XYZ file of C-alpha atoms in Angstrom:
786
model
C 33.011 -48.952 30.894
C 32.145 -52.124 32.814
C 35.826 -52.706 33.592
C 36.118 -49.159 34.926
C 33.052 -49.587 37.132
C 34.411 -52.910 38.360
C 37.718 -51.290 39.271
C 35.911 -48.489 41.131
C 33.722 -50.976 42.963
C 36.756 -52.977 44.099
C 38.772 -49.969 45.275
C 36.088 -47.550 46.503
C 33.376 -49.986 47.444
C 29.899 -50.451 46.004
C 28.354 -48.599 48.939
C 30.577 -45.550 48.399
C 29.707 -45.475 44.701
C 25.996 -45.741 45.555
C 26.210 -42.873 48.059
C 28.090 -40.634 45.593
C 25.612 -41.481 42.842
C 22.657 -40.561 45.042
C 24.311 -37.306 46.116
C 25.023 -36.518 42.454
C 21.379 -37.117 41.559
C 20.316 -34.809 44.388
C 22.606 -32.034 43.136
C 21.294 -32.639 39.627
C 17.736 -32.151 40.836
C 18.822 -28.959 42.590
C 20.383 -27.506 39.423
C 17.465 -28.517 37.201
C 15.035 -27.009 39.682
C 16.960 -23.744 39.700
C 17.096 -23.761 35.900
C 13.293 -23.755 35.796
C 13.059 -20.471 37.708
C 16.263 -18.609 36.804
C 16.881 -16.651 33.638
C 20.120 -17.401 31.799
C 20.974 -20.325 34.103
C 23.574 -22.602 32.446
C 22.648 -25.970 33.933
C 25.628 -27.814 32.406
C 28.129 -25.279 33.754
C 26.647 -25.289 37.233
C 26.039 -29.049 37.364
C 29.569 -30.026 36.366
C 30.958 -27.469 38.785
C 28.765 -28.854 41.564
C 29.818 -32.437 40.830
C 33.475 -31.400 40.975
C 32.781 -29.707 44.310
C 31.057 -32.842 45.596
C 34.114 -34.974 44.787
C 36.480 -32.447 46.343
C 34.366 -32.265 49.512
C 34.339 -36.071 49.710
C 38.150 -36.156 49.456
C 38.662 -33.311 51.940
C 36.483 -35.124 54.488
C 39.215 -37.750 54.988
C 42.185 -35.431 54.593
C 44.277 -34.435 57.649
C 43.292 -30.795 57.141
C 41.157 -29.173 59.875
C 37.709 -28.038 58.897
C 38.547 -24.354 58.488
C 41.577 -25.064 56.317
C 39.574 -27.498 54.189
C 37.022 -24.695 53.682
C 39.752 -22.311 52.545
C 41.137 -24.890 50.137
C 37.657 -25.544 48.767
C 37.003 -21.824 48.254
C 40.331 -21.241 46.470
C 39.883 -24.217 44.181
C 36.272 -23.220 43.497
C 37.194 -19.644 42.601
C 39.865 -20.879 40.213
C 37.577 -23.392 38.528
C 34.607 -21.022 38.276
C 36.662 -18.107 36.958
C 38.268 -20.412 34.438
C 34.957 -21.796 33.213
C 32.881 -18.610 33.308
C 35.696 -16.529 31.809
C 36.383 -19.141 29.128
C 40.040 -19.264 30.146
C 40.680 -22.864 29.107
C 42.655 -22.056 25.948
C 44.645 -19.290 27.575
C 45.476 -21.391 30.619
C 46.684 -24.084 28.236
C 48.877 -21.447 26.570
C 50.276 -20.558 30.023
C 51.060 -24.213 30.602
C 52.836 -24.551 27.293
C 54.784 -21.334 27.885
C 55.804 -22.552 31.309
C 56.828 -25.888 29.827
C 58.959 -24.117 27.225
C 60.535 -21.901 29.875
C 61.356 -24.928 32.008
C 62.941 -26.622 29.006
C 64.985 -23.506 28.233
C 66.161 -23.295 31.851
C 67.140 -26.970 31.710
C 69.162 -26.414 28.525
C 70.912 -23.361 29.959
C 71.723 -25.221 33.152
C 72.996 -28.220 31.210
C 75.267 -26.006 29.047
C 76.679 -24.205 32.062
C 77.411 -27.500 33.846
C 79.004 -28.906 30.712
C 81.348 -25.925 30.453
C 82.223 -26.122 34.116
C 82.926 -29.844 33.922
C 85.098 -29.436 30.820
C 87.072 -26.617 32.509
C 86.513 -24.400 29.513
C 88.319 -21.103 30.240
C 86.522 -17.873 29.745
C 87.199 -16.256 26.409
C 85.527 -13.328 24.679
C 85.427 -15.420 21.514
C 83.379 -18.199 23.144
C 79.623 -17.443 22.691
C 77.797 -16.769 25.928
C 74.925 -18.981 27.031
C 71.630 -17.239 26.197
C 69.305 -16.682 29.133
C 65.772 -18.190 28.946
C 63.171 -15.961 27.274
C 60.236 -15.235 29.603
C 58.284 -13.041 27.177
C 56.010 -15.879 26.038
C 55.053 -16.799 29.600
C 54.501 -13.180 30.620
C 52.350 -12.574 27.548
C 50.218 -15.629 28.308
C 49.860 -14.657 31.976
C 48.910 -11.108 30.983
C 46.172 -12.391 28.684
C 44.773 -14.573 31.471
C 44.892 -11.744 33.976
C 43.141 -9.330 31.588
C 40.277 -11.769 31.130
C 39.995 -12.403 34.864
C 39.989 -8.644 35.521
C 37.221 -8.162 32.973
C 35.079 -10.813 34.641
C 35.694 -9.338 38.081
C 34.915 -5.803 36.870
C 31.604 -6.967 35.429
C 30.793 -8.644 38.710
C 31.784 -5.519 40.625
C 29.620 -3.304 38.425
C 26.671 -5.671 38.834
C 27.057 -5.717 42.618
C 27.433 -1.925 42.723
C 24.182 -1.499 40.807
C 22.410 -3.701 43.326
C 23.808 -1.687 46.214
C 22.692 1.518 44.486
C 19.137 0.211 44.201
C 19.328 -0.203 40.411
C 19.670 -3.959 39.893
C 20.203 -5.282 36.384
C 20.762 -8.683 34.833
C 24.310 -9.597 33.837
C 24.786 -13.189 32.619
C 28.427 -13.292 33.675
C 27.771 -12.076 37.215
C 24.759 -14.370 37.396
C 26.866 -17.381 36.408
C 29.557 -16.474 38.953
C 27.095 -16.142 41.819
C 25.135 -19.308 41.164
C 28.185 -21.396 40.267
C 29.991 -20.465 43.463
C 26.843 -20.913 45.553
C 26.307 -24.402 44.141
C 30.027 -25.141 44.505
C 29.884 -24.257 48.210
C 26.753 -26.354 48.702
C 28.362 -29.298 46.876
C 31.562 -29.053 48.945
C 29.509 -29.112 52.138
C 27.372 -31.985 50.850
C 30.355 -34.223 50.144
C 32.211 -33.245 53.319
C 29.224 -33.611 55.682
C 28.030 -36.875 54.159
C 31.420 -38.513 54.685
C 32.924 -36.919 57.783
C 29.770 -36.337 59.836
C 27.734 -39.277 58.472
C 24.678 -37.006 58.450
C 22.908 -37.012 55.062
C 20.152 -34.729 56.389
C 22.708 -32.062 57.329
C 24.555 -32.658 54.063
C 21.531 -32.006 51.832
C 19.842 -29.392 54.033
C 21.495 -26.263 52.481
C 20.630 -27.294 48.927
C 17.094 -28.269 49.865
C 16.551 -25.017 51.773
C 17.881 -22.941 48.879
C 15.657 -24.630 46.302
C 12.602 -24.497 48.577
C 13.095 -20.772 49.199
C 13.536 -20.001 45.500
C 10.513 -22.075 44.473
C 8.374 -20.430 47.149
C 9.526 -16.944 46.180
C 8.771 -17.516 42.479
C 5.538 -19.425 43.253
C 6.756 -22.393 41.222
C 6.009 -26.086 41.511
C 7.579 -27.910 44.437
C 8.036 -31.106 42.395
C 11.792 -30.490 42.139
C 12.087 -30.989 45.894
C 10.939 -34.598 45.663
C 14.313 -36.028 44.453
C 16.118 -34.163 47.231
C 13.801 -35.590 49.876
C 14.097 -39.019 48.291
C 17.903 -38.808 48.322
C 17.828 -37.822 51.986
C 15.601 -40.745 52.942
C 17.648 -43.247 50.922
C 20.987 -41.991 52.220
C 20.061 -41.958 55.894
C 20.160 -45.759 56.371
C 23.120 -46.199 53.997
C 25.346 -43.584 55.600
C 24.377 -44.487 59.152
C 25.058 -48.166 58.484
C 28.373 -47.264 56.891
C 29.334 -45.425 60.102
C 28.255 -48.455 62.163
C 30.401 -50.798 60.114
C 33.390 -48.517 60.597
C 32.829 -48.528 64.347
C 32.379 -52.298 64.421
C 35.635 -52.709 62.510
C 37.480 -50.494 64.992
C 36.042 -52.457 67.920
C 36.815 -55.841 66.327
C 33.178 -56.943 66.072
C 32.567 -59.585 63.423
C 29.577 -59.023 61.157
C 28.275 -60.727 58.047
C 30.152 -59.626 54.956
C 26.986 -59.054 52.939
C 25.048 -57.162 55.616
C 25.491 -53.876 53.746
C 23.808 -55.408 50.702
C 20.863 -56.435 52.875
C 20.611 -52.883 54.143
C 20.717 -51.458 50.622
C 18.083 -53.825 49.235
C 15.798 -53.150 52.204
C 16.274 -49.452 52.868
C 16.222 -48.155 49.294
C 12.858 -49.700 48.252
C 11.278 -48.703 51.569
C 12.491 -45.107 51.247
C 11.291 -44.866 47.666
C 7.909 -46.261 48.691
C 7.585 -43.557 51.355
C 8.419 -40.856 48.816
C 5.911 -42.192 46.290
C 3.233 -42.274 48.981
C 4.059 -38.719 50.048
C 3.931 -37.470 46.453
C 0.651 -39.055 45.487
C -1.235 -38.781 48.774
C -1.971 -35.011 48.413
C -3.460 -35.632 44.949
C -6.126 -37.866 46.474
C -8.926 -35.363 46.960
C -11.508 -36.054 49.621
C -13.861 -33.730 47.744
C -13.465 -35.758 44.540
C -14.171 -38.977 46.422
C -17.241 -37.397 48.009
C -18.403 -36.112 44.610
C -17.983 -39.598 43.119
C -19.965 -41.138 45.955
C -22.683 -38.530 45.564
C -22.951 -39.225 41.827
C -23.165 -42.940 42.535
C -26.010 -42.378 44.985
C -28.014 -39.986 42.802
C -31.349 -41.439 41.596
C -31.049 -43.259 38.270
C -33.278 -45.481 36.236
C -33.767 -48.769 38.045
C -32.201 -47.509 41.268
C -34.158 -46.687 44.412
C -34.371 -42.939 44.868
C -34.298 -43.192 48.643
C -30.948 -45.024 48.799
C -29.076 -42.004 50.322
C -31.806 -41.638 52.956
C -31.646 -45.330 53.748
C -27.933 -44.934 54.373
C -28.525 -41.949 56.650
C -26.676 -39.528 54.354
C -27.482 -35.837 54.730
C -26.456 -34.152 51.478
C -25.292 -30.624 52.266
C -25.813 -27.727 49.875
C -22.838 -26.320 47.989
C -20.831 -23.724 49.954
C -22.246 -20.226 49.481
C -20.499 -17.690 47.280
C -20.435 -13.934 47.909
C -21.928 -13.548 44.423
C -25.001 -15.703 45.170
C -27.235 -12.856 46.456
C -26.458 -10.598 43.478
C -26.688 -13.357 40.865
C -30.399 -13.877 41.473
C -32.573 -12.298 38.720
C -34.736 -9.333 39.659
C -34.320 -5.790 40.860
C -31.088 -5.584 42.909
C -32.527 -3.223 45.535
C -35.914 -4.832 46.166
C -34.986 -5.122 49.834
C -35.371 -1.338 50.100
C -39.144 -1.609 49.652
C -40.888 -1.177 52.957
C -37.684 -0.439 54.883
C -38.043 1.736 57.946
C -36.221 4.942 58.933
C -33.597 2.885 60.802
C -32.121 2.054 57.393
C -30.463 5.450 57.066
C -28.769 5.071 60.455
C -27.091 1.698 59.825
C -23.510 2.391 58.757
C -22.246 0.003 56.067
C -18.852 1.355 54.983
C -16.178 3.789 56.082
C -14.192 5.027 53.080
C -11.073 7.133 52.680
C -9.867 7.942 49.180
C -7.594 10.217 47.195
C -10.326 10.812 44.597
C -11.069 14.445 43.792
C -14.717 14.641 44.833
C -17.375 12.045 45.745
C -17.344 8.670 44.001
C -19.744 5.794 43.530
C -18.620 2.519 45.117
C -19.246 -0.153 42.519
C -19.945 -3.775 43.531
C -21.458 -5.520 40.492
C -22.713 -4.810 36.983
C -25.572 -6.370 35.007
C -25.818 -6.919 31.278
C -29.070 -8.887 30.788
C -32.604 -7.526 31.115
C -35.614 -9.866 30.854
C -38.529 -7.481 31.474
C -38.763 -8.486 35.160
C -35.332 -7.439 36.326
C -31.631 -7.919 35.768
C -29.199 -10.814 35.726
C -25.725 -11.480 34.386
C -24.378 -13.658 31.616
C -22.264 -16.679 32.543
C -19.161 -15.793 34.523
C -15.827 -17.405 35.353
C -14.312 -16.567 38.730
C -10.558 -15.935 38.824
C -8.661 -15.745 42.122
C -5.932 -13.147 42.566
C -3.272 -12.772 45.213
C -2.853 -9.567 47.165
C -1.252 -6.970 44.921
C -1.759 -8.994 41.748
C -2.978 -6.951 38.778
C -6.473 -7.965 37.666
C -6.767 -5.505 34.760
C -3.478 -4.581 33.037
C -3.653 -0.936 31.981
C -1.105 1.788 31.282
C -3.312 4.395 33.008
C -3.392 6.737 29.988
C -6.707 8.577 29.927
C -7.576 7.365 33.423
C -7.152 8.593 36.959
C -5.653 6.084 39.356
C -7.705 6.126 42.555
C -6.881 4.547 45.873
C -9.457 3.813 48.505
C -9.360 2.380 51.996
C -12.651 0.671 52.761
C -13.738 -0.735 56.102
C -16.931 -2.716 56.593
C -18.919 -1.937 59.710
C -19.848 -5.447 60.728
C -18.884 -8.652 58.965
C -19.478 -7.340 55.453
C -21.106 -9.252 52.612
C -17.973 -10.562 50.894
C -18.241 -8.179 47.935
C -15.406 -5.839 47.027
C -16.467 -2.225 46.612
C -14.358 0.204 44.589
C -14.876 3.139 42.307
C -14.286 2.654 38.606
C -12.370 -0.317 37.202
C -10.740 -2.439 39.893
C -7.001 -3.055 39.391
C -5.873 -4.724 42.580
C -6.322 -4.964 46.353
C -4.031 -5.554 49.319
C -5.773 -8.838 50.265
C -6.465 -11.902 48.179
C -9.556 -11.291 46.053
C -11.578 -12.861 43.258
C -13.160 -11.389 40.127
C -16.119 -12.905 38.261
C -15.506 -12.277 34.556
C -18.046 -12.389 31.771
C -15.161 -12.008 29.322
C -11.570 -10.811 29.387
C -12.746 -7.174 29.164
C -15.928 -7.350 31.218
C -16.131 -7.984 34.973
C -19.365 -8.774 36.770
C -17.987 -8.056 40.244
C -15.278 -8.833 42.769
C -15.243 -10.491 46.177
C -12.904 -10.254 49.139
C -12.905 -11.930 52.546
C -11.308 -9.057 54.434
C -13.460 -6.629 56.402
C -10.930 -3.850 55.815
C -8.872 -3.469 52.670
C -7.128 -1.084 50.318
C -8.040 -1.140 46.637
C -6.708 0.591 43.562
C -8.852 1.370 40.557
C -9.057 3.480 37.416
C -11.705 6.079 36.615
C -11.847 7.686 33.156
C -10.732 11.278 32.693
C -12.952 13.057 30.179
C -14.672 16.386 29.640
C -18.065 16.886 28.041
C -16.404 18.111 24.863
C -14.250 14.984 24.666
C -17.205 12.670 25.167
C -19.192 14.571 22.555
C -16.395 13.816 20.110
C -15.957 10.174 21.175
C -18.089 8.819 18.347
C -19.758 5.424 18.211
C -17.120 2.957 17.046
C -17.751 0.409 19.780
C -15.835 -2.846 20.282
C -17.595 -6.007 19.201
C -17.976 -7.339 22.742
C -19.730 -4.104 23.733
C -22.250 -4.134 20.895
C -23.057 -7.844 21.293
C -23.736 -7.614 25.001
C -24.775 -4.077 25.893
C -27.170 -3.210 23.060
C -29.299 -6.301 23.612
C -32.966 -5.970 24.572
C -35.565 -8.742 24.765
C -38.095 -8.982 21.943
C -41.048 -8.353 24.273
C -40.043 -4.839 25.317
C -43.226 -2.785 24.780
C -43.160 -0.643 21.598
C -43.985 2.529 23.503
C -40.759 2.207 25.481
C -38.801 2.043 22.216
C -40.786 4.976 20.831
C -40.096 7.064 23.925
C -36.373 6.484 23.577
C -36.528 7.540 19.936
C -38.468 10.661 20.715
C -36.247 11.765 23.584
C -33.030 11.445 21.551
C -34.160 12.258 18.040
C -32.729 15.766 18.059
C -29.517 14.860 19.906
C -26.534 14.596 17.614
C -23.925 12.838 19.715
C -24.203 9.760 21.960
C -23.257 11.898 24.938
C -26.060 14.374 24.287
C -28.526 11.482 23.965
C -27.426 10.077 27.320
C -27.825 13.473 28.991
C -31.291 13.862 27.476
C -32.404 10.556 28.991
C -30.892 11.465 32.368
C -32.679 14.838 32.367
C -36.000 13.284 31.419
C -35.903 10.763 34.262
C -35.004 13.427 36.818
C -38.562 14.747 36.424
C -39.952 11.586 38.057
C -40.577 11.458 41.809
C -38.419 9.390 44.143
C -40.094 7.179 46.747
C -39.677 3.889 48.530
C -43.377 3.683 49.328
C -44.785 1.771 46.383
C -46.068 -1.710 45.684
C -44.229 -4.418 43.809
C -44.722 -4.301 40.045
C -47.310 -6.685 38.579
C -45.782 -9.961 37.463
C -47.329 -9.627 34.010
C -45.906 -6.189 33.285
C -42.539 -5.075 31.977
C -40.865 -3.271 34.883
C -39.563 -0.334 32.838
C -42.859 0.130 30.980
C -44.757 0.045 34.293
C -42.421 2.651 35.796
C -42.375 5.024 32.795
C -46.083 5.059 31.973
C -47.926 4.039 35.132
C -45.994 4.649 38.337
C -43.824 7.552 37.200
C -42.201 7.348 40.596
C -39.958 4.866 42.320
C -36.513 4.206 43.758
C -33.069 3.812 42.229
C -33.622 0.373 40.659
C -36.511 1.742 38.589
C -34.632 4.878 37.506
C -31.452 3.008 36.577
C -33.322 0.226 34.791
C -35.323 2.759 32.788
C -32.229 4.681 31.707
C -30.332 1.553 30.651
C -33.271 0.211 28.621
C -33.945 3.604 27.017
C -30.245 4.058 26.253
C -30.019 0.665 24.534
C -33.167 1.457 22.597
C -31.447 4.686 21.479
C -28.357 2.783 20.335
C -26.182 3.534 23.358
C -24.314 0.622 25.022
C -25.439 0.721 28.649
C -25.417 -1.410 31.781
C -26.915 -1.317 35.258
C -24.492 -0.955 38.176
C -25.109 -1.787 41.825
C -23.169 -0.565 44.831
C -23.247 2.431 47.140
C -23.605 6.140 46.552
C -20.727 8.298 47.906
C -22.220 8.756 51.375
C -21.647 11.608 53.831
C -18.217 13.241 53.922
C -16.757 13.917 57.391
C -13.950 16.438 57.276
C -12.563 15.506 60.709
C -12.034 11.897 59.565
C -11.156 12.854 55.987
C -13.465 10.152 54.695
C -16.986 9.115 53.790
C -19.542 7.442 56.035
C -21.727 5.204 53.868
C -24.987 3.902 55.333
C -27.387 1.237 54.092
C -29.606 4.086 52.861
C -26.808 4.846 50.360
C -27.246 1.416 48.737
C -27.783 2.410 45.142
C -28.163 1.499 41.493
C -27.127 3.709 38.587
C -26.469 3.572 34.859
C -23.204 3.550 32.927
C -22.799 4.336 29.222
C -19.841 3.133 27.164
C -17.799 5.664 25.160
C -14.958 4.641 22.824
C -11.475 5.390 24.214
C -12.952 6.311 27.600
C -14.843 3.244 28.753
C -17.798 3.291 31.120
C -19.062 6.718 32.221
C -21.440 7.033 35.184
C -24.849 8.689 34.829
C -27.249 9.425 37.677
C -30.915 9.137 36.578
C -32.384 8.926 40.118
C -34.200 12.156 40.896
C -33.205 12.195 44.586
C -29.560 12.688 43.607
C -27.821 15.321 41.530
C -26.870 14.487 37.979
C -23.246 13.519 37.422
C -20.790 16.220 36.483
C -17.608 16.095 34.430
C -14.486 18.268 34.705
C -14.277 21.264 32.412
C -10.574 20.677 31.829
C -8.337 17.601 32.253
C -5.132 19.663 32.410
C -5.222 19.405 36.218
C -4.211 15.780 35.851
C -1.324 16.776 33.580
C -0.148 19.364 36.095
C -0.499 16.983 39.034
C 0.690 13.569 37.871
C -0.069 12.062 41.279
C -3.771 12.401 40.550
C -3.486 10.645 37.229
C -0.935 7.992 38.123
C 0.881 7.718 41.463
C 4.613 7.194 41.330
C 4.205 3.876 43.126
C 1.122 1.734 42.580
C -0.514 -0.390 45.253
C 0.784 -3.585 43.632
C 4.308 -2.137 43.589
C 3.976 -1.104 47.229
C 2.826 -4.604 48.175
C 5.671 -6.128 46.153
C 8.157 -3.835 47.863
C 6.648 -4.745 51.223
C 6.898 -8.447 50.345
C 10.511 -7.957 49.316
C 11.265 -6.238 52.613
C 9.581 -9.025 54.540
C 11.433 -11.599 52.470
C 14.761 -9.956 53.267
C 13.892 -9.524 56.939
C 14.067 -13.247 57.735
C 17.561 -13.810 56.261
C 18.753 -10.663 58.005
C 17.327 -11.824 61.325
C 18.849 -15.265 60.884
C 22.184 -13.711 59.978
C 22.085 -11.510 63.069
C 21.132 -14.511 65.197
C 24.001 -16.572 63.805
C 26.380 -13.639 64.245
C 25.242 -13.125 67.841
C 25.665 -16.815 68.570
C 29.102 -16.834 67.052
C 30.110 -13.720 68.986
C 28.854 -15.227 72.242
C 30.734 -18.458 71.532
C 33.955 -16.536 70.890
C 33.549 -14.431 74.043
C 32.692 -17.482 76.145
C 35.704 -19.377 74.787
C 37.955 -16.383 75.527
C 36.643 -16.081 79.113
C 37.339 -19.751 79.815
C 40.816 -19.576 78.314
C 41.970 -16.416 80.141
C 40.677 -17.623 83.506
C 42.899 -19.561 85.892
C 42.971 -23.284 84.973
C 41.204 -24.434 88.168
C 38.618 -21.646 87.910
C 37.924 -22.568 84.282
C 37.313 -26.219 85.225
C 35.002 -25.183 88.075
C 33.012 -22.963 85.700
C 32.705 -25.743 83.126
C 31.524 -28.253 85.705
C 28.969 -25.791 87.102
C 27.530 -25.335 83.616
C 27.339 -29.112 83.214
C 25.357 -29.432 86.444
C 22.996 -26.617 85.393
C 22.300 -28.467 82.143
C 21.248 -31.655 83.942
C 17.530 -30.763 84.447
C 17.106 -30.227 80.695
C 17.917 -33.911 80.149
C 15.848 -35.098 83.095
C 18.909 -35.823 85.244
C 18.283 -35.243 88.943
C 21.144 -33.566 90.846
C 21.273 -33.200 94.637
C 23.636 -31.043 96.694
C 25.168 -34.080 98.335
C 25.902 -35.899 95.060
C 29.540 -36.540 94.207
C 30.918 -35.770 90.733
C 31.120 -39.494 89.988
C 27.448 -39.987 90.887
C 26.371 -37.076 88.712
C 28.515 -38.354 85.842
C 26.994 -41.844 86.200
C 23.455 -40.415 86.014
C 24.394 -38.390 82.935
C 25.897 -41.477 81.301
C 22.814 -43.589 82.033
C 20.512 -40.948 80.635
C 22.583 -40.425 77.499
C 22.751 -44.178 76.960
C 18.964 -44.236 76.478
C 19.297 -41.525 73.844
C 22.573 -42.507 72.192
C 21.352 -45.818 70.779
C 22.201 -45.851 67.062
C 23.204 -42.175 67.218
C 26.802 -41.591 66.341
C 26.751 -37.975 67.506
C 26.195 -38.976 71.181
C 28.361 -42.063 71.459
C 31.467 -40.165 72.609
C 29.618 -38.066 75.185
C 30.177 -40.503 78.080
C 33.981 -40.522 77.727
C 33.998 -36.715 77.513
C 31.828 -36.495 80.647
C 34.123 -38.767 82.649
C 37.232 -36.893 81.516
C 35.804 -33.533 82.559
C 34.636 -35.008 85.865
C 38.140 -36.310 86.523
C 39.576 -32.863 85.748
C 37.079 -31.283 88.149
C 37.969 -33.729 90.945
C 41.632 -33.064 90.377
C 41.100 -29.290 90.417
C 39.190 -29.508 93.697
C 41.138 -32.099 95.655
C 44.601 -32.506 94.124
C 47.519 -30.414 95.432
C 48.795 -30.146 91.878
C 47.068 -27.387 89.928
C 46.088 -27.886 86.326
C 48.375 -26.409 83.681
C 47.434 -24.213 80.700
C 47.542 -27.110 78.210
C 45.046 -29.107 80.278
C 42.879 -26.024 80.564
C 42.837 -25.582 76.766
C 41.996 -29.263 76.312
C 39.158 -29.000 78.849
C 37.689 -25.983 77.034
C 37.811 -27.847 73.731
C 36.205 -30.982 75.216
C 33.490 -28.882 76.884
C 32.529 -27.144 73.641
C 32.204 -30.502 71.898
C 30.226 -32.020 74.781
C 28.008 -28.943 75.032
C 26.949 -29.386 71.420
C 26.175 -33.051 72.046
C 24.069 -32.208 75.091
C 22.021 -29.706 73.122
C 21.505 -32.345 70.439
C 20.309 -34.792 73.106
C 17.936 -32.172 74.487
C 16.419 -31.618 71.025
C 15.935 -35.361 70.645
C 14.168 -35.467 73.995
C 11.715 -32.874 72.700
C 10.341 -35.508 70.350
C 7.319 -37.411 71.730
C 8.819 -40.891 71.456
C 11.765 -40.230 73.799
C 11.417 -40.943 77.533
C 11.182 -37.943 79.831
C 11.240 -39.564 83.272
C 13.841 -38.234 85.660
C 16.756 -40.551 86.251
């Protein structure tokens, strides 16, 4: 192995081996990164194919073939290799080789026998056996077997592509391997060719880096696989550029130290790796963590002065507010309604449009804990969701899928309002969970959003038959009451439901009983020493929604019914002309929900100022109209489809832009070639003069072509330092200037060959000028006019 490496180092050069090794590592990182996000991705197949493409591109870079022909050769070789490997044609191709070898041997024997007979002057005789012709059946059979396998592979690929075009994509491992192998082959060919012929490692690795970055972004995967590609780019830039310099110095006969390339390697590689390490680890250094550490260090401790932060002039800021903070505070959720004036009913809070059949309650948060003074929630964990992401997986059976468009009038309070169980929204949102099945509430930063939710479909008869087999998480959390609930509250619940057989009938009995109480906002705050529900039921016997809802939930739990208090908005006022609801602050509301097995949480309206909730007599309407039960395309699917369309829009726009640029280049080249030679040169020179201001080159009417060329050359000299792409621009400028002078002042007109050469030189120079202009856009390049 060491002898082989020594031989390669002597013949190819240590620097060449280092460059190829780094490029190979970059392609390896690309394939491994794709393997992490692609199903059925054969990393060994693709990696070995890519490495073969890299070597072929490196060889083609120094071949006499023009670029387009080298591309054709690379494509043909790649197709052959990929079809052979994906189609597992190795054994059959070997059989073709052996059959061909046998046929060649047979042809040689026949030829030798014929020549021997001719040389010996053997006369023709019917008794002399004739020379048997070579048998081609073995070769034809082997070729047929190879062709059948290739046709099978191509048919599978064709079927896979046809399904995509028909809008019914499916996964086919063979087609998948063909696509990714050829894509990586093309990238590898370009990488090897560009790194050697153009001496531009950034351009060489750009397609692979862009592909991996796009795929990682689309699949929301870690960007760690991009680090080796960036590292390879940084390491290769000094190596390849120095290699190009050494080649130029050798051509110009400039003597340099023999070991200068080693100095470059030992300096550039560690520096590049240090930059990459710094870039990787710098984002993980959190300013918030540092601030938290400093704050902990400065907190008062035993033996430490408590006024140390003040002595340092530090103003400790409170934690950033959360949309859930106002509703997390214990108490009655709607205490702000007490003492509110008539202007409350006029202040619009929400504008809602929905496909729900009838008015709906707009839920914001739910409460599970009662302490005798009010309501609070158990501990919650907040989970962030992207737009369109499903928060509650559900098949929709037994539920009606409801969509609502909600717009806050004003800035909003950060809470997400929706009817029923929230599934998703069209903006990023967060859900505070008490457990995997139980949400406290949701928040959203948008002031206008679309949400999708589920509401249970059930008739009274179905709920009466629902039974009482509750899940464990329901019984543990939603039957709990504090020990100090007054006995008369428990007795009242028993009395009201004693003759009711089913849980549903008990819930209706409690709702009916509370509807006999008066509704008012004009009442004092409850005494701090009294249980709120007991005070409402036996002393006040009037109140607002918080009192009614709290009383029903406590009575329901006392009667053995899992219940919770819900806060949000009542339906509001329906406006037919706008096909939506206008919800005011006066519609801010609390209500009760009772849990029924197989149906979930069912709303009940105990507040006497509002009608009791009603249920459909028959759920067959949802069977007859599936759109009411489950739309054909959910909001999350619509958002995904929209994302897919947006994702495809950029490649399509780029493709159109590239196509338009290519078409313009072809048309412009054709116009210059069909024009008269002198006219073509005049047009080229006029374009050159028009480009001068972009580079900061001043051009006056009285300037001669030589003066303009000299200014261009001076300006490009300030840009072309250490930039191989601009070092030939001066000679091209002077040649075109000489052609222009000849076209204007010489009696001998230019011929067609000189015209073609001028067009070719102009296209090359034009690209260099645009490159110089882009460099000038950077802040560290001079912009003063020459």
